[in-house]
PDB file of C-alpha atoms in Angstrom:
ATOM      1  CA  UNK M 877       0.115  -3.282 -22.777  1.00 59.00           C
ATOM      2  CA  UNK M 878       2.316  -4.374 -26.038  1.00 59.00           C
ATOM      3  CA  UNK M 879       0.733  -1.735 -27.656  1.00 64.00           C
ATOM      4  CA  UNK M 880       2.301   0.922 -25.341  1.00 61.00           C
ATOM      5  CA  UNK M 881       5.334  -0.965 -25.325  1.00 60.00           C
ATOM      6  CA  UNK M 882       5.676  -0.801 -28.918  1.00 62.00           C
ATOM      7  CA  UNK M 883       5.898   3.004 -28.549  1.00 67.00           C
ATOM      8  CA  UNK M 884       8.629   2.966 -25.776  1.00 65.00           C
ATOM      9  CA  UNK M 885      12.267   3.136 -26.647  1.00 67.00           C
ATOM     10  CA  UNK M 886      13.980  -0.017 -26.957  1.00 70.00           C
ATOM     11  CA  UNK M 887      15.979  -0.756 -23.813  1.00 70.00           C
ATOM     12  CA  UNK M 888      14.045   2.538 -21.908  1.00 70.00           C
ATOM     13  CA  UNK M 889      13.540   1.572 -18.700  1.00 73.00           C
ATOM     14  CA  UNK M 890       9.959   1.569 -17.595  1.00 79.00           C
ATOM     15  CA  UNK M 891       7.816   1.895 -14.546  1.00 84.00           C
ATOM     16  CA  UNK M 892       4.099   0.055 -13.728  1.00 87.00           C
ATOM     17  CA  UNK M 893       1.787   1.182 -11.267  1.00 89.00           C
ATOM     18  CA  UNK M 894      -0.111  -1.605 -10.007  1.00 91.00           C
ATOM     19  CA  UNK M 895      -3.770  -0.792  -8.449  1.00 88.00           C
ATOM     20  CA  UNK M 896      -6.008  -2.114  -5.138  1.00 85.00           C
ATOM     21  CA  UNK M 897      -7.259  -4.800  -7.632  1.00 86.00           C
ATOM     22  CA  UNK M 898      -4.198  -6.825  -7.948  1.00 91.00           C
ATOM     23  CA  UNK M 899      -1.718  -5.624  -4.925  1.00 94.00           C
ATOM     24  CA  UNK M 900      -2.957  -6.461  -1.635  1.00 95.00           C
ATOM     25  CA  UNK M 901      -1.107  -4.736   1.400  1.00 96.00           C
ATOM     26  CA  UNK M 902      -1.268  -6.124   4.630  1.00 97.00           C
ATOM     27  CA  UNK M 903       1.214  -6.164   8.251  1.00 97.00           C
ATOM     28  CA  UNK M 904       3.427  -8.582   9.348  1.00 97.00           C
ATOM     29  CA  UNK M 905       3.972  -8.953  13.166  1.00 95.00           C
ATOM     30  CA  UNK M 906       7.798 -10.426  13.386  1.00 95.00           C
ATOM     31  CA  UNK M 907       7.860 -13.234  15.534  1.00 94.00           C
ATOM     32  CA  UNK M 908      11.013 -12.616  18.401  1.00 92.00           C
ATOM     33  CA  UNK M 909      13.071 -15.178  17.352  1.00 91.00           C
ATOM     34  CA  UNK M 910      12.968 -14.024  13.683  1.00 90.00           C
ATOM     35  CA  UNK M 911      16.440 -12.982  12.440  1.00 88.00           C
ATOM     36  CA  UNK M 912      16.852 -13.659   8.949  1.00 94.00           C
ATOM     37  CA  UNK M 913      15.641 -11.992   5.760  1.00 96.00           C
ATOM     38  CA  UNK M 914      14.296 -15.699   5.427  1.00 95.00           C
ATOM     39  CA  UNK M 915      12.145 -16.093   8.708  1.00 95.00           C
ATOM     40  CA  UNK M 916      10.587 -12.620   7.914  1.00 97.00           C
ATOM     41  CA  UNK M 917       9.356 -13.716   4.192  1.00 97.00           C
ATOM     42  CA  UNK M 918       7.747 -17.234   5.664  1.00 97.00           C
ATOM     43  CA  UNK M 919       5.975 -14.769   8.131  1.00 97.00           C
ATOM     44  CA  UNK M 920       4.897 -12.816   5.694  1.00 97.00           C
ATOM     45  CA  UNK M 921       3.940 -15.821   3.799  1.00 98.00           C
ATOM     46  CA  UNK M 922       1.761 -17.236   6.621  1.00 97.00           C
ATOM     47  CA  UNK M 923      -0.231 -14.000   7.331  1.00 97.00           C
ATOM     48  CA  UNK M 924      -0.610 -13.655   3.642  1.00 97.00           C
ATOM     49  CA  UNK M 925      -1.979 -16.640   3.431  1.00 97.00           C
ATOM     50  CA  UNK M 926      -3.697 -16.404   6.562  1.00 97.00           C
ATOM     51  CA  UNK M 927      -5.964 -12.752   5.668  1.00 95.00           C
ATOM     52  CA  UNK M 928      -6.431 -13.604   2.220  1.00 94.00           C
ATOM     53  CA  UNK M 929      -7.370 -17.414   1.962  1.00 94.00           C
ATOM     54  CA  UNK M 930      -4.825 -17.702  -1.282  1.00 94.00           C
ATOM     55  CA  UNK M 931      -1.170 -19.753  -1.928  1.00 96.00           C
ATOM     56  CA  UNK M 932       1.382 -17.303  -1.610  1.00 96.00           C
ATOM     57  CA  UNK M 933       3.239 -19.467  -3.526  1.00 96.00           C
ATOM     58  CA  UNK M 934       1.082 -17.761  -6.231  1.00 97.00           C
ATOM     59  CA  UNK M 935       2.166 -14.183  -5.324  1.00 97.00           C
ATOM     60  CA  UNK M 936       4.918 -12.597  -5.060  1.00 96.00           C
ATOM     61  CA  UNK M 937       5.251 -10.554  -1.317  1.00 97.00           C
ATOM     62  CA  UNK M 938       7.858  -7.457  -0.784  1.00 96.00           C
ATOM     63  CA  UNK M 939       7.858  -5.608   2.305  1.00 95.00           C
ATOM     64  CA  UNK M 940       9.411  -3.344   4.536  1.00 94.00           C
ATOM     65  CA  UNK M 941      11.344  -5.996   6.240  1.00 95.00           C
ATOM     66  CA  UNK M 942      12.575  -5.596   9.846  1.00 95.00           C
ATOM     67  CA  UNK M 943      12.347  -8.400  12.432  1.00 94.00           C
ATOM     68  CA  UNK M 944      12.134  -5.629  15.516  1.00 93.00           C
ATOM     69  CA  UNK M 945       8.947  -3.937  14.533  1.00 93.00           C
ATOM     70  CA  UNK M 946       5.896  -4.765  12.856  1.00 94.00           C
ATOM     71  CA  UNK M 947       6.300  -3.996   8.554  1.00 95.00           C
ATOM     72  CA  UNK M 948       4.012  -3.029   5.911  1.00 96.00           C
ATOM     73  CA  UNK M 949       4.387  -5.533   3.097  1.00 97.00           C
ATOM     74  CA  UNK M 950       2.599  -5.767  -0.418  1.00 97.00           C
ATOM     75  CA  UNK M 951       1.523  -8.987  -2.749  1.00 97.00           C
ATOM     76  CA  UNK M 952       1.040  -8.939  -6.481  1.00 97.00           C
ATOM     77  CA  UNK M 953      -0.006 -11.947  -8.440  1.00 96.00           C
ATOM     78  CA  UNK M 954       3.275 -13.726  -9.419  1.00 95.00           C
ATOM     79  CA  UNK M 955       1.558 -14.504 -13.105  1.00 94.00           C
ATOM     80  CA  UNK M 956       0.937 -10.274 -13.615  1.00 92.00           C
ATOM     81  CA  UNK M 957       4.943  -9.801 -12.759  1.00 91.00           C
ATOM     82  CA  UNK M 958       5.499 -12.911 -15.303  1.00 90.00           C
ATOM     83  CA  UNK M 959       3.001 -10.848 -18.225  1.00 88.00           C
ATOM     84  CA  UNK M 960       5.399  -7.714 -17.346  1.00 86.00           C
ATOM     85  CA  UNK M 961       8.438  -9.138 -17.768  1.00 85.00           C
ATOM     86  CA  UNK M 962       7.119 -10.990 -21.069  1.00 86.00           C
ATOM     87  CA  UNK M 963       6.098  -8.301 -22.438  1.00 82.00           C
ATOM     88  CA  UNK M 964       8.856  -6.634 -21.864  1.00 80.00           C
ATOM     89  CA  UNK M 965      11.301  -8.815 -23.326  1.00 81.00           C
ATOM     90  CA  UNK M 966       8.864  -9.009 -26.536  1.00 80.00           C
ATOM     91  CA  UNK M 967       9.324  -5.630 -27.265  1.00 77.00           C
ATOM     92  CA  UNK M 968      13.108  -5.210 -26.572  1.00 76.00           C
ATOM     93  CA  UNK M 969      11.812  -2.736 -23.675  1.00 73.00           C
ATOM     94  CA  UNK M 970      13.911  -2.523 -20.678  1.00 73.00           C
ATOM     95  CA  UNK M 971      13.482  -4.583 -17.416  1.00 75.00           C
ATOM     96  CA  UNK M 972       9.971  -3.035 -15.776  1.00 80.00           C
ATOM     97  CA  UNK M 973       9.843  -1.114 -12.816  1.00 87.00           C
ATOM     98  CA  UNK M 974       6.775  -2.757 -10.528  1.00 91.00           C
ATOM     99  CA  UNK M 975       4.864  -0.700  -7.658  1.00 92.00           C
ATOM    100  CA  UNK M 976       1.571  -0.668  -5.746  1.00 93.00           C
ATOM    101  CA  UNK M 977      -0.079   2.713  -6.205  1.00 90.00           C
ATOM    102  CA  UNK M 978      -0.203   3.148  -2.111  1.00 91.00           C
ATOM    103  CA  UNK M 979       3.538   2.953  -2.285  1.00 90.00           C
ATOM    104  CA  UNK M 980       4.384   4.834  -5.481  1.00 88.00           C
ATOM    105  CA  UNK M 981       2.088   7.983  -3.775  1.00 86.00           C
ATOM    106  CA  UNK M 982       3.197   7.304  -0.497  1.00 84.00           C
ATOM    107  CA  UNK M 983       7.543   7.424  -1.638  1.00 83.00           C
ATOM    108  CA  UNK M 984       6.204  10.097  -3.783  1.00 80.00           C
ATOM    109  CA  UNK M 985       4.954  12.105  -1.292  1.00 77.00           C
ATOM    110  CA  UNK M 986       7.903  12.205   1.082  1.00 68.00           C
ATOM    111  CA  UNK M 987       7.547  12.223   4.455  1.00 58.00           C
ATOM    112  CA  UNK M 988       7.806  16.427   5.028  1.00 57.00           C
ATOM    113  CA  UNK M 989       4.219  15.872   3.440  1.00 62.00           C
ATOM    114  CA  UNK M 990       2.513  14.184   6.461  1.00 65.00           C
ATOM    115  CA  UNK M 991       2.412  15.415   9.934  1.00 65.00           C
ATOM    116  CA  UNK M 992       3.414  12.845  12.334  1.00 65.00           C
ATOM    117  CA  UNK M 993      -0.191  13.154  13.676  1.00 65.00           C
ATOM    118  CA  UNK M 994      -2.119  12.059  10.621  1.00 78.00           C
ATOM    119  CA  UNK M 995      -2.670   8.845   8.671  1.00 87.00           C
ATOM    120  CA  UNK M 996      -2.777   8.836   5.425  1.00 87.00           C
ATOM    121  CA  UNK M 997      -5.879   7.962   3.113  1.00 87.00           C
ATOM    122  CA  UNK M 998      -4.993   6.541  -0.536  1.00 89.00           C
ATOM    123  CA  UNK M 999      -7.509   6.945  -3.560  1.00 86.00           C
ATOM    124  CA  UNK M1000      -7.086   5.251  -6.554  1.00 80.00           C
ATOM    125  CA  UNK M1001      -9.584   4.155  -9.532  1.00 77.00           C
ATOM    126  CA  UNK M1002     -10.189   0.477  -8.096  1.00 80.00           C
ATOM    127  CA  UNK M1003     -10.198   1.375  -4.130  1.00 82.00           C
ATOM    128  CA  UNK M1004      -9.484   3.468  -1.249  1.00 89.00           C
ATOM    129  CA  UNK M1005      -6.483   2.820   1.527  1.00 92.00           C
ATOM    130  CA  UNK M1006      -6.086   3.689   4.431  1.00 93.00           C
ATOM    131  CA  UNK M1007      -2.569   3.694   6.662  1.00 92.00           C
ATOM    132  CA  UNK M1008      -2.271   4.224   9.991  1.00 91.00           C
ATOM    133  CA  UNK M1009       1.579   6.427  10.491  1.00 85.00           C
ATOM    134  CA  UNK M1010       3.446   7.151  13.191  1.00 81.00           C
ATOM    135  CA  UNK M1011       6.847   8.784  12.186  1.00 77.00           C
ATOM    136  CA  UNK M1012       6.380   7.933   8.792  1.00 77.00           C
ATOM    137  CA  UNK M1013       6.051   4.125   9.389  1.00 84.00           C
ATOM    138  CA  UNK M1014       2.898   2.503   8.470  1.00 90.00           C
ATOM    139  CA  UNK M1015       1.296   0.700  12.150  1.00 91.00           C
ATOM    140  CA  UNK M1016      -1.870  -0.582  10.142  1.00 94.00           C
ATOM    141  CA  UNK M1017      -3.140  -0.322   6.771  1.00 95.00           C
ATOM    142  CA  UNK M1018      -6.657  -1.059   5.139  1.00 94.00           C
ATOM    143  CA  UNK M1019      -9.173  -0.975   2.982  1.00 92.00           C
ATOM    144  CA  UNK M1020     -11.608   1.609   3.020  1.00 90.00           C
ATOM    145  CA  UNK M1021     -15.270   1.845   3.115  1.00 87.00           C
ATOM    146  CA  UNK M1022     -15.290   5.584   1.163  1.00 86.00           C
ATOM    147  CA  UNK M1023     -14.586   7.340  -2.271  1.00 81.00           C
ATOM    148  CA  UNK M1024     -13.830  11.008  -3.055  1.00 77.00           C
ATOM    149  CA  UNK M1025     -16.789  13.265  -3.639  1.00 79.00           C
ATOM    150  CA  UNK M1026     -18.332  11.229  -1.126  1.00 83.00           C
ATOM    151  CA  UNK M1027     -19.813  13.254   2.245  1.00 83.00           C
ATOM    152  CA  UNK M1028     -17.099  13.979   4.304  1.00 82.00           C
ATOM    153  CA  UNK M1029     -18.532  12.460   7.673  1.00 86.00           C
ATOM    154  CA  UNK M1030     -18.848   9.329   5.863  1.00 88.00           C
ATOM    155  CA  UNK M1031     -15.074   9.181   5.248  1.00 88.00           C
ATOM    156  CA  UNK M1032     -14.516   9.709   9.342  1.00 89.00           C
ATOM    157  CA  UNK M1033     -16.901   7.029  10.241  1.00 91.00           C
ATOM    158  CA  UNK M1034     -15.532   4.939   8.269  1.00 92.00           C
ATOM    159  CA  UNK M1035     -12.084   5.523   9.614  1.00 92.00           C
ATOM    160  CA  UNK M1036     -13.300   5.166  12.948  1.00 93.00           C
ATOM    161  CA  UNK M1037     -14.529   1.649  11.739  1.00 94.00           C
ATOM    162  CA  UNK M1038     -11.073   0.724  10.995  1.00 94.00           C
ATOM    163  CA  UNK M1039      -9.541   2.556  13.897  1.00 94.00           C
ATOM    164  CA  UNK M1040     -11.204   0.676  16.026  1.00 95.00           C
ATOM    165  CA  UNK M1041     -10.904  -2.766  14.093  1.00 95.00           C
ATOM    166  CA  UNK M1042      -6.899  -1.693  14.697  1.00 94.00           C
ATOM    167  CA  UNK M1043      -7.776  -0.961  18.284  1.00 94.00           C
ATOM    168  CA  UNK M1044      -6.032   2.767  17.935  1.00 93.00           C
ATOM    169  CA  UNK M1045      -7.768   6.433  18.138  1.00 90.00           C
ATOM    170  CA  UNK M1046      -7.985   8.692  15.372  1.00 88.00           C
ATOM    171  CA  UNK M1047      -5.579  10.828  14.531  1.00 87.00           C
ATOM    172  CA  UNK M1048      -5.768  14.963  13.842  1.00 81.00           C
ATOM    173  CA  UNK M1049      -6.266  14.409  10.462  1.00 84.00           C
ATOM    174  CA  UNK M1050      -6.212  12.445   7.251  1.00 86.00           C
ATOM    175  CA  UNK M1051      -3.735  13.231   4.285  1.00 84.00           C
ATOM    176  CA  UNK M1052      -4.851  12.303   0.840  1.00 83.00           C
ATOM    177  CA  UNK M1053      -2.744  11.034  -1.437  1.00 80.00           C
ATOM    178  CA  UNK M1054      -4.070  10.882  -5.001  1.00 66.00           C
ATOM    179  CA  UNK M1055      -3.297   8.694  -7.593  1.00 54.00           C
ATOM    180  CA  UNK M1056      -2.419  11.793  -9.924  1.00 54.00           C
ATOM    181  CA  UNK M1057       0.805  12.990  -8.406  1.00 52.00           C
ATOM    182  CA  UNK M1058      -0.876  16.143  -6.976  1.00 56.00           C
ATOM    183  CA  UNK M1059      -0.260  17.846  -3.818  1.00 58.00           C
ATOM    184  CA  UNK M1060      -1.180  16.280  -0.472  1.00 63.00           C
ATOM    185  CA  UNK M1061      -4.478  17.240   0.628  1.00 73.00           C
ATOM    186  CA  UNK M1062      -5.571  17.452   4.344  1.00 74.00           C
ATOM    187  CA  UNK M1063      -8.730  16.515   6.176  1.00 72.00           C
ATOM    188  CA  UNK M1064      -9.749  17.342   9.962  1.00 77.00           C
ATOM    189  CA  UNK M1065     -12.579  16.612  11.468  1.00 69.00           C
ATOM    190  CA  UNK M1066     -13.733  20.371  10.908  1.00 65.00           C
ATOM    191  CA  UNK M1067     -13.235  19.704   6.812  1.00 56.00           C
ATOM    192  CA  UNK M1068     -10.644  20.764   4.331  1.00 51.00           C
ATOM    193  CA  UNK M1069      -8.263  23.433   5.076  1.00 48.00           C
ATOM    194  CA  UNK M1070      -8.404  26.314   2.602  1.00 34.00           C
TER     195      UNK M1070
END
């Protein structure tokens, strides 16, 4: 990482794309008498703590806060963000820009990219994602039993596995998102549109 750093400009902002290996994403049910920005991060805290077994105190949790509706949110080890910011400040580089790869593809992709009927699948080098979306809102969001190149039924049963885990039907289709930036690539049960 310094090594890159050395390259950058001094002061040139910079962006990190953090992969399934070290940002976990989970949901976060609001509780009805949550109100404050406050209430919603000790949720978040809890059910962190709750799925994964670790301190939260240990990472640090963003999300997609709303105390109406159920929110994605993401955790990243609070010691990586401290390495980041070190490193940073070692090389005179400006103040890094931190992001799970599901959410840099999934902002990247905008929401014109996704029919309102389709979840969206998430491949990356370390893992596969998949979000359940409704109106470009993530319901549910998991990890995923399947890679690319893989046989394509495999990928549906294994979505049906968390579909039903989630206690929702499958959608239409599945929209890749890849961790290169490319266009959005659909699936239906029928296989890859031309």
């Amino acid at each position: 990482m310094r090594a890159a750093l050395a390259d950058a400009p001094r002061g040139a902002p910079w962006r990190v794309i953090v992969g399934a290996a070290s940002a976990r994403h989970f949901m976060v049910r609001p509780p009805a008498n949550a109100r404050r920005l406050a209430d919603l991060r000790a949720v978040a805290a809890l059910r962190f703590e709750d799925l994964h077994g670790d301190s939260a105190a240990d990472w640090l949790i963003e999300g997609d806060w709303d105390a109406s509706r159920p929110f994605l949110c993401c955790a990243m080890p609070a010691a990586l963000l401290r390495t980041l910011r070190d490193a940073a400040k070692q090389s005179g580089a400006g103040t890094p820009s931190v992001e799970s790869a599901f959410c840099a593809a999934w902002n990247a992709a905008g929401a014109r990219s996704v029919d309102d009927a389709d979840w969206v699948l998430h491949t990356g080098l370390d893992g596969t994602l998949l979000a359940a979306a409704e109106a470009w809102r993530v319901r549910a969001i998991g990890d995923l039993d399947w890679r690319p190149g893989e046989d394509e039924e495999a990928l549906w049963q294994a979505a049906e596995r968390l579909a039903m885990a989630w206690s929702l039907s499958l959608p239409a289709g599945l929209v890749l998102l890849g961790q290169g930036g490319g266009a959005p690539r659909r699936w239906t049960r029928a296989g890859v549109p031309a």
